[in-house]
Amino acid sequence: MIGINIYLALIAIATLLSVYRVFRGPTTVDRLVAVDIMTTITAGLMVLFALYYKRMIFLDVALVYAILAFGGVIAFARYMEGGL
Amino acid sequence: MNALAAIGEALVLIGTFFYFLSALGLIRMPDVYNRMQTSTKSATLGSLGVMVGVGIWALGTDFGSAAWLTKTVVIAVFLLLTNPISAHALIRAAYKSGIPLWEGSVVDKYREHIEAKAKAPEETPKEGGEE
């Protein structure tokens, strides 16, 4: 548990860069790409918190979050394509 | 700290570093296609490292069991299967909604494929037409 501050700092920097791309992105698909990367990073963060707080139930939360984020991204992509 | 915890911690460090690299590619690249290509690859590798690393790391602690490794491997395999699918759907949506390529891009195989497919049905006669 010594180096967990380093991992949390790296994840925080990655999330801040993704938020910059969400606000700055020239097109809508740029923002969608940034949100997709943010959901993947958040699933990893939940798994790290499961180890930090010693609760195995957070792993189930991470799995359900990954499934819902995948469905959301697919739905938004179909909407952008014009098929929904 | 025993050997399993050390191996898991190293894997988690590699995974978070790849997360950082994927966000850096999201900032650095000039085009939505290049951004998606760099970011999705390294985010998939980073999540693989973090999940499997946490599973191995929990085996080395006093509260960990084999269920930790099983659940984290399930999440890792799910992300490994679904990240390319969502990237493909997003890039298809970007191309279909008319976002132009970067001016330095030289190859556009998808447009060539669409043009070849649009030209092909004119040469072959249609079948099953009803009067």
PDB file of C-alpha atoms in Angstrom:
ATOM      1  CA  MET A   1       0.000   0.000   0.000  1.00  0.00           C
ATOM      2  CA  ILE A   2       3.040   2.269  -0.089  1.00  0.00           C
ATOM      3  CA  GLY A   3       2.892   3.380  -3.668  1.00  0.00           C
ATOM      4  CA  ILE A   4      -0.860   3.832  -3.981  1.00  0.00           C
ATOM      5  CA  ASN A   5      -0.469   7.627  -3.942  1.00  0.00           C
ATOM      6  CA  ILE A   6       1.609   7.379  -7.118  1.00  0.00           C
ATOM      7  CA  TYR A   7      -1.097   5.363  -8.878  1.00  0.00           C
ATOM      8  CA  LEU A   8      -3.834   7.720  -7.744  1.00  0.00           C
ATOM      9  CA  ALA A   9      -1.783  10.715  -8.942  1.00  0.00           C
ATOM     10  CA  LEU A  10      -1.246   9.151 -12.379  1.00  0.00           C
ATOM     11  CA  ILE A  11      -4.982   8.378 -12.676  1.00  0.00           C
ATOM     12  CA  ALA A  12      -5.864  11.933 -11.585  1.00  0.00           C
ATOM     13  CA  ILE A  13      -3.558  13.450 -14.215  1.00  0.00           C
ATOM     14  CA  ALA A  14      -5.055  11.181 -16.895  1.00  0.00           C
ATOM     15  CA  THR A  15      -8.603  12.151 -15.890  1.00  0.00           C
ATOM     16  CA  LEU A  16      -7.749  15.864 -15.948  1.00  0.00           C
ATOM     17  CA  LEU A  17      -6.289  15.570 -19.457  1.00  0.00           C
ATOM     18  CA  SER A  18      -9.446  13.743 -20.610  1.00  0.00           C
ATOM     19  CA  VAL A  19     -11.659  16.457 -19.074  1.00  0.00           C
ATOM     20  CA  TYR A  20      -9.619  19.036 -20.994  1.00  0.00           C
ATOM     21  CA  ARG A  21     -10.355  17.170 -24.217  1.00  0.00           C
ATOM     22  CA  VAL A  22     -14.068  16.941 -23.312  1.00  0.00           C
ATOM     23  CA  PHE A  23     -14.328  20.725 -22.955  1.00  0.00           C
ATOM     24  CA  ARG A  24     -11.978  21.600 -25.802  1.00  0.00           C
ATOM     25  CA  GLY A  25     -12.894  18.974 -28.410  1.00  0.00           C
ATOM     26  CA  PRO A  26     -13.809  20.491 -31.777  1.00  0.00           C
ATOM     27  CA  THR A  27     -16.414  17.892 -32.694  1.00  0.00           C
ATOM     28  CA  THR A  28     -18.901  15.748 -30.812  1.00  0.00           C
ATOM     29  CA  VAL A  29     -17.027  12.519 -31.546  1.00  0.00           C
ATOM     30  CA  ASP A  30     -13.911  13.969 -29.881  1.00  0.00           C
ATOM     31  CA  ARG A  31     -15.890  14.455 -26.702  1.00  0.00           C
ATOM     32  CA  LEU A  32     -17.300  10.926 -26.988  1.00  0.00           C
ATOM     33  CA  VAL A  33     -13.789   9.472 -27.350  1.00  0.00           C
ATOM     34  CA  ALA A  34     -12.656  11.353 -24.245  1.00  0.00           C
ATOM     35  CA  VAL A  35     -15.679  10.134 -22.259  1.00  0.00           C
ATOM     36  CA  ASP A  36     -14.992   6.557 -23.387  1.00  0.00           C
ATOM     37  CA  ILE A  37     -11.404   6.775 -22.116  1.00  0.00           C
ATOM     38  CA  MET A  38     -12.678   8.324 -18.853  1.00  0.00           C
ATOM     39  CA  THR A  39     -15.070   5.428 -18.241  1.00  0.00           C
ATOM     40  CA  THR A  40     -12.263   2.905 -18.764  1.00  0.00           C
ATOM     41  CA  ILE A  41     -10.034   4.810 -16.332  1.00  0.00           C
ATOM     42  CA  THR A  42     -12.891   4.984 -13.790  1.00  0.00           C
ATOM     43  CA  ALA A  43     -13.342   1.193 -13.911  1.00  0.00           C
ATOM     44  CA  GLY A  44      -9.648   0.788 -13.070  1.00  0.00           C
ATOM     45  CA  LEU A  45     -10.005   3.321 -10.241  1.00  0.00           C
ATOM     46  CA  MET A  46     -12.908   1.346  -8.754  1.00  0.00           C
ATOM     47  CA  VAL A  47     -10.827  -1.840  -8.776  1.00  0.00           C
ATOM     48  CA  LEU A  48      -7.999   0.016  -7.001  1.00  0.00           C
ATOM     49  CA  PHE A  49     -10.459   1.312  -4.373  1.00  0.00           C
ATOM     50  CA  ALA A  50     -11.717  -2.255  -3.840  1.00  0.00           C
ATOM     51  CA  LEU A  51      -8.189  -3.237  -2.821  1.00  0.00           C
ATOM     52  CA  TYR A  52      -7.658  -0.082  -0.752  1.00  0.00           C
ATOM     53  CA  TYR A  53     -10.828  -0.433   1.307  1.00  0.00           C
ATOM     54  CA  LYS A  54     -10.615  -4.287   1.383  1.00  0.00           C
ATOM     55  CA  ARG A  55     -14.170  -4.698   0.065  1.00  0.00           C
ATOM     56  CA  MET A  56     -14.772  -7.240  -2.689  1.00  0.00           C
ATOM     57  CA  ILE A  57     -18.220  -5.798  -3.512  1.00  0.00           C
ATOM     58  CA  PHE A  58     -16.562  -2.878  -5.353  1.00  0.00           C
ATOM     59  CA  LEU A  59     -15.392  -5.328  -8.027  1.00  0.00           C
ATOM     60  CA  ASP A  60     -19.021  -6.050  -8.898  1.00  0.00           C
ATOM     61  CA  VAL A  61     -19.665  -2.312  -9.055  1.00  0.00           C
ATOM     62  CA  ALA A  62     -16.764  -1.959 -11.504  1.00  0.00           C
ATOM     63  CA  LEU A  63     -18.089  -4.767 -13.720  1.00  0.00           C
ATOM     64  CA  VAL A  64     -21.613  -3.308 -13.876  1.00  0.00           C
ATOM     65  CA  TYR A  65     -20.178   0.160 -14.555  1.00  0.00           C
ATOM     66  CA  ALA A  66     -18.099  -1.202 -17.442  1.00  0.00           C
ATOM     67  CA  ILE A  67     -21.144  -2.934 -18.959  1.00  0.00           C
ATOM     68  CA  LEU A  68     -23.336   0.198 -18.692  1.00  0.00           C
ATOM     69  CA  ALA A  69     -20.610   2.439 -20.135  1.00  0.00           C
ATOM     70  CA  PHE A  70     -20.194   0.074 -23.097  1.00  0.00           C
ATOM     71  CA  GLY A  71     -23.935   0.177 -23.796  1.00  0.00           C
ATOM     72  CA  GLY A  72     -24.002   3.958 -23.552  1.00  0.00           C
ATOM     73  CA  VAL A  73     -21.101   4.437 -25.927  1.00  0.00           C
ATOM     74  CA  ILE A  74     -22.654   2.046 -28.470  1.00  0.00           C
ATOM     75  CA  ALA A  75     -25.987   3.895 -28.242  1.00  0.00           C
ATOM     76  CA  PHE A  76     -24.354   7.298 -28.749  1.00  0.00           C
ATOM     77  CA  ALA A  77     -22.324   5.990 -31.685  1.00  0.00           C
ATOM     78  CA  ARG A  78     -25.456   4.643 -33.355  1.00  0.00           C
ATOM     79  CA  TYR A  79     -27.149   8.007 -32.785  1.00  0.00           C
ATOM     80  CA  MET A  80     -24.237   9.893 -34.341  1.00  0.00           C
ATOM     81  CA  GLU A  81     -24.293   7.532 -37.297  1.00  0.00           C
ATOM     82  CA  GLY A  82     -27.979   8.238 -37.835  1.00  0.00           C
ATOM     83  CA  GLY A  83     -29.297   4.734 -37.263  1.00  0.00           C
ATOM     84  CA  LEU A  84     -31.079   5.184 -33.958  1.00  0.00           C
TER      85      LEU A  84
ATOM     86  CA  MET B   1       5.567  -7.728   1.570  1.00  0.00           C
ATOM     87  CA  ASN B   2       5.876 -11.039  -0.190  1.00  0.00           C
ATOM     88  CA  ALA B   3       6.528 -11.867  -3.815  1.00  0.00           C
ATOM     89  CA  LEU B   4       2.888 -11.912  -5.012  1.00  0.00           C
ATOM     90  CA  ALA B   5       2.227  -8.428  -3.648  1.00  0.00           C
ATOM     91  CA  ALA B   6       5.396  -7.117  -5.301  1.00  0.00           C
ATOM     92  CA  ILE B   7       4.443  -8.593  -8.702  1.00  0.00           C
ATOM     93  CA  GLY B   8       0.916  -7.182  -8.439  1.00  0.00           C
ATOM     94  CA  GLU B   9       2.166  -3.758  -7.441  1.00  0.00           C
ATOM     95  CA  ALA B  10       4.530  -3.658 -10.424  1.00  0.00           C
ATOM     96  CA  LEU B  11       1.653  -4.605 -12.759  1.00  0.00           C
ATOM     97  CA  VAL B  12      -0.555  -1.867 -11.276  1.00  0.00           C
ATOM     98  CA  LEU B  13       2.240   0.677 -11.767  1.00  0.00           C
ATOM     99  CA  ILE B  14       2.602  -0.340 -15.430  1.00  0.00           C
ATOM    100  CA  GLY B  15      -1.171  -0.132 -15.914  1.00  0.00           C
ATOM    101  CA  THR B  16      -1.553   3.348 -14.436  1.00  0.00           C
ATOM    102  CA  PHE B  17       1.424   4.535 -16.496  1.00  0.00           C
ATOM    103  CA  PHE B  18      -0.359   3.325 -19.630  1.00  0.00           C
ATOM    104  CA  TYR B  19      -3.513   5.150 -18.487  1.00  0.00           C
ATOM    105  CA  PHE B  20      -1.425   8.327 -18.332  1.00  0.00           C
ATOM    106  CA  LEU B  21       0.004   7.626 -21.797  1.00  0.00           C
ATOM    107  CA  SER B  22      -3.490   7.144 -23.249  1.00  0.00           C
ATOM    108  CA  ALA B  23      -4.664  10.498 -21.875  1.00  0.00           C
ATOM    109  CA  LEU B  24      -1.493  12.094 -23.231  1.00  0.00           C
ATOM    110  CA  GLY B  25      -2.265  10.686 -26.678  1.00  0.00           C
ATOM    111  CA  LEU B  26      -5.764  12.122 -26.346  1.00  0.00           C
ATOM    112  CA  ILE B  27      -4.201  15.573 -25.962  1.00  0.00           C
ATOM    113  CA  ARG B  28      -1.299  15.243 -28.350  1.00  0.00           C
ATOM    114  CA  MET B  29      -2.756  13.788 -31.546  1.00  0.00           C
ATOM    115  CA  PRO B  30      -4.135  16.113 -34.231  1.00  0.00           C
ATOM    116  CA  ASP B  31      -7.168  14.193 -35.453  1.00  0.00           C
ATOM    117  CA  VAL B  32     -10.095  12.256 -34.012  1.00  0.00           C
ATOM    118  CA  TYR B  33      -8.959   9.080 -35.788  1.00  0.00           C
ATOM    119  CA  ASN B  34      -5.391   9.297 -34.474  1.00  0.00           C
ATOM    120  CA  ARG B  35      -6.694  10.155 -31.017  1.00  0.00           C
ATOM    121  CA  MET B  36      -8.930   7.111 -30.935  1.00  0.00           C
ATOM    122  CA  GLN B  37      -6.161   4.840 -32.202  1.00  0.00           C
ATOM    123  CA  THR B  38      -3.582   5.829 -29.595  1.00  0.00           C
ATOM    124  CA  SER B  39      -5.984   6.202 -26.675  1.00  0.00           C
ATOM    125  CA  THR B  40      -7.933   2.963 -27.038  1.00  0.00           C
ATOM    126  CA  LYS B  41      -4.869   0.755 -27.432  1.00  0.00           C
ATOM    127  CA  SER B  42      -3.070   2.058 -24.390  1.00  0.00           C
ATOM    128  CA  ALA B  43      -6.237   2.280 -22.258  1.00  0.00           C
ATOM    129  CA  THR B  44      -6.967  -1.394 -22.979  1.00  0.00           C
ATOM    130  CA  LEU B  45      -3.421  -2.402 -22.019  1.00  0.00           C
ATOM    131  CA  GLY B  46      -3.567  -0.193 -18.936  1.00  0.00           C
ATOM    132  CA  SER B  47      -6.823  -1.680 -17.699  1.00  0.00           C
ATOM    133  CA  LEU B  48      -5.445  -5.198 -18.263  1.00  0.00           C
ATOM    134  CA  GLY B  49      -2.417  -4.323 -16.132  1.00  0.00           C
ATOM    135  CA  VAL B  50      -4.437  -2.703 -13.347  1.00  0.00           C
ATOM    136  CA  MET B  51      -7.074  -5.450 -13.068  1.00  0.00           C
ATOM    137  CA  VAL B  52      -4.732  -8.467 -13.200  1.00  0.00           C
ATOM    138  CA  GLY B  53      -2.257  -6.614 -10.977  1.00  0.00           C
ATOM    139  CA  VAL B  54      -4.896  -5.976  -8.300  1.00  0.00           C
ATOM    140  CA  GLY B  55      -5.947  -9.646  -8.458  1.00  0.00           C
ATOM    141  CA  ILE B  56      -2.399 -10.893  -7.919  1.00  0.00           C
ATOM    142  CA  TRP B  57      -1.717  -8.210  -5.300  1.00  0.00           C
ATOM    143  CA  ALA B  58      -4.798  -9.265  -3.262  1.00  0.00           C
ATOM    144  CA  LEU B  59      -3.516 -12.860  -3.232  1.00  0.00           C
ATOM    145  CA  GLY B  60      -0.438 -11.676  -1.353  1.00  0.00           C
ATOM    146  CA  THR B  61      -2.338  -9.817   1.390  1.00  0.00           C
ATOM    147  CA  ASP B  62      -3.955 -11.295   4.496  1.00  0.00           C
ATOM    148  CA  PHE B  63      -7.585 -10.682   3.419  1.00  0.00           C
ATOM    149  CA  GLY B  64      -7.237 -11.823  -0.207  1.00  0.00           C
ATOM    150  CA  SER B  65      -8.581 -15.050  -1.710  1.00  0.00           C
ATOM    151  CA  ALA B  66      -8.823 -16.690  -5.126  1.00  0.00           C
ATOM    152  CA  ALA B  67     -12.175 -14.971  -5.764  1.00  0.00           C
ATOM    153  CA  TRP B  68     -10.358 -11.624  -6.129  1.00  0.00           C
ATOM    154  CA  LEU B  69      -8.232 -12.953  -8.983  1.00  0.00           C
ATOM    155  CA  THR B  70     -11.253 -14.570 -10.658  1.00  0.00           C
ATOM    156  CA  LYS B  71     -13.382 -11.438 -10.567  1.00  0.00           C
ATOM    157  CA  THR B  72     -10.607  -9.137 -11.762  1.00  0.00           C
ATOM    158  CA  VAL B  73      -9.764 -11.481 -14.635  1.00  0.00           C
ATOM    159  CA  VAL B  74     -13.464 -11.486 -15.625  1.00  0.00           C
ATOM    160  CA  ILE B  75     -13.505  -7.669 -15.692  1.00  0.00           C
ATOM    161  CA  ALA B  76     -10.224  -7.593 -17.646  1.00  0.00           C
ATOM    162  CA  VAL B  77     -11.485 -10.022 -20.295  1.00  0.00           C
ATOM    163  CA  PHE B  78     -14.739  -8.061 -20.625  1.00  0.00           C
ATOM    164  CA  LEU B  79     -12.854  -4.790 -21.181  1.00  0.00           C
ATOM    165  CA  LEU B  80     -10.474  -6.513 -23.609  1.00  0.00           C
ATOM    166  CA  LEU B  81     -13.431  -7.710 -25.690  1.00  0.00           C
ATOM    167  CA  THR B  82     -15.582  -4.566 -25.613  1.00  0.00           C
ATOM    168  CA  ASN B  83     -13.038  -1.748 -25.984  1.00  0.00           C
ATOM    169  CA  PRO B  84     -12.275  -2.465 -29.686  1.00  0.00           C
ATOM    170  CA  ILE B  85     -16.015  -2.773 -30.403  1.00  0.00           C
ATOM    171  CA  SER B  86     -16.815   0.650 -28.957  1.00  0.00           C
ATOM    172  CA  ALA B  87     -13.785   2.173 -30.708  1.00  0.00           C
ATOM    173  CA  HIS B  88     -14.926   0.713 -34.023  1.00  0.00           C
ATOM    174  CA  ALA B  89     -18.481   2.031 -33.538  1.00  0.00           C
ATOM    175  CA  LEU B  90     -17.223   5.510 -32.616  1.00  0.00           C
ATOM    176  CA  ILE B  91     -14.859   5.764 -35.581  1.00  0.00           C
ATOM    177  CA  ARG B  92     -17.582   4.532 -37.937  1.00  0.00           C
ATOM    178  CA  ALA B  93     -19.889   7.206 -36.529  1.00  0.00           C
ATOM    179  CA  ALA B  94     -17.187   9.842 -37.019  1.00  0.00           C
ATOM    180  CA  TYR B  95     -16.634   8.818 -40.637  1.00  0.00           C
ATOM    181  CA  LYS B  96     -20.353   8.585 -41.421  1.00  0.00           C
ATOM    182  CA  SER B  97     -21.067  12.005 -39.878  1.00  0.00           C
ATOM    183  CA  GLY B  98     -18.555  13.589 -42.238  1.00  0.00           C
ATOM    184  CA  ILE B  99     -15.576  14.560 -40.074  1.00  0.00           C
ATOM    185  CA  PRO B 100     -12.649  15.090 -42.458  1.00  0.00           C
ATOM    186  CA  LEU B 101      -9.280  13.408 -42.092  1.00  0.00           C
ATOM    187  CA  TRP B 102      -6.201  15.333 -40.988  1.00  0.00           C
ATOM    188  CA  GLU B 103      -4.457  17.053 -43.875  1.00  0.00           C
ATOM    189  CA  GLY B 104      -1.344  14.923 -43.337  1.00  0.00           C
ATOM    190  CA  SER B 105      -3.231  11.656 -43.838  1.00  0.00           C
ATOM    191  CA  VAL B 106      -2.379   9.882 -47.065  1.00  0.00           C
ATOM    192  CA  VAL B 107      -4.337   6.597 -46.985  1.00  0.00           C
ATOM    193  CA  ASP B 108      -8.122   6.282 -46.905  1.00  0.00           C
ATOM    194  CA  LYS B 109      -8.920   2.636 -47.540  1.00  0.00           C
ATOM    195  CA  TYR B 110     -12.512   2.917 -46.339  1.00  0.00           C
ATOM    196  CA  ARG B 111     -13.469   5.498 -48.981  1.00  0.00           C
ATOM    197  CA  GLU B 112     -11.881   3.336 -51.687  1.00  0.00           C
ATOM    198  CA  HIS B 113     -13.898   0.385 -50.411  1.00  0.00           C
ATOM    199  CA  ILE B 114     -17.127   2.408 -50.461  1.00  0.00           C
ATOM    200  CA  GLU B 115     -16.453   3.686 -53.981  1.00  0.00           C
ATOM    201  CA  ALA B 116     -15.680   0.175 -55.235  1.00  0.00           C
ATOM    202  CA  LYS B 117     -18.844  -1.142 -53.640  1.00  0.00           C
ATOM    203  CA  ALA B 118     -20.934   1.675 -55.115  1.00  0.00           C
ATOM    204  CA  LYS B 119     -19.534   1.021 -58.577  1.00  0.00           C
ATOM    205  CA  ALA B 120     -20.014  -2.755 -58.519  1.00  0.00           C
ATOM    206  CA  PRO B 121     -23.851  -3.109 -58.516  1.00  0.00           C
ATOM    207  CA  GLU B 122     -24.208  -1.030 -61.690  1.00  0.00           C
ATOM    208  CA  GLU B 123     -22.347  -3.654 -63.721  1.00  0.00           C
ATOM    209  CA  THR B 124     -24.296  -6.640 -62.466  1.00  0.00           C
ATOM    210  CA  PRO B 125     -27.956  -6.782 -63.488  1.00  0.00           C
ATOM    211  CA  LYS B 126     -30.550  -6.880 -60.783  1.00  0.00           C
ATOM    212  CA  GLU B 127     -32.375 -10.082 -60.210  1.00  0.00           C
ATOM    213  CA  GLY B 128     -35.844 -10.747 -58.990  1.00  0.00           C
ATOM    214  CA  GLY B 129     -37.386  -7.593 -60.391  1.00  0.00           C
ATOM    215  CA  GLU B 130     -41.163  -7.678 -60.543  1.00  0.00           C
ATOM    216  CA  GLU B 131     -43.266  -6.198 -63.231  1.00  0.00           C
TER     217      GLU B 131
END
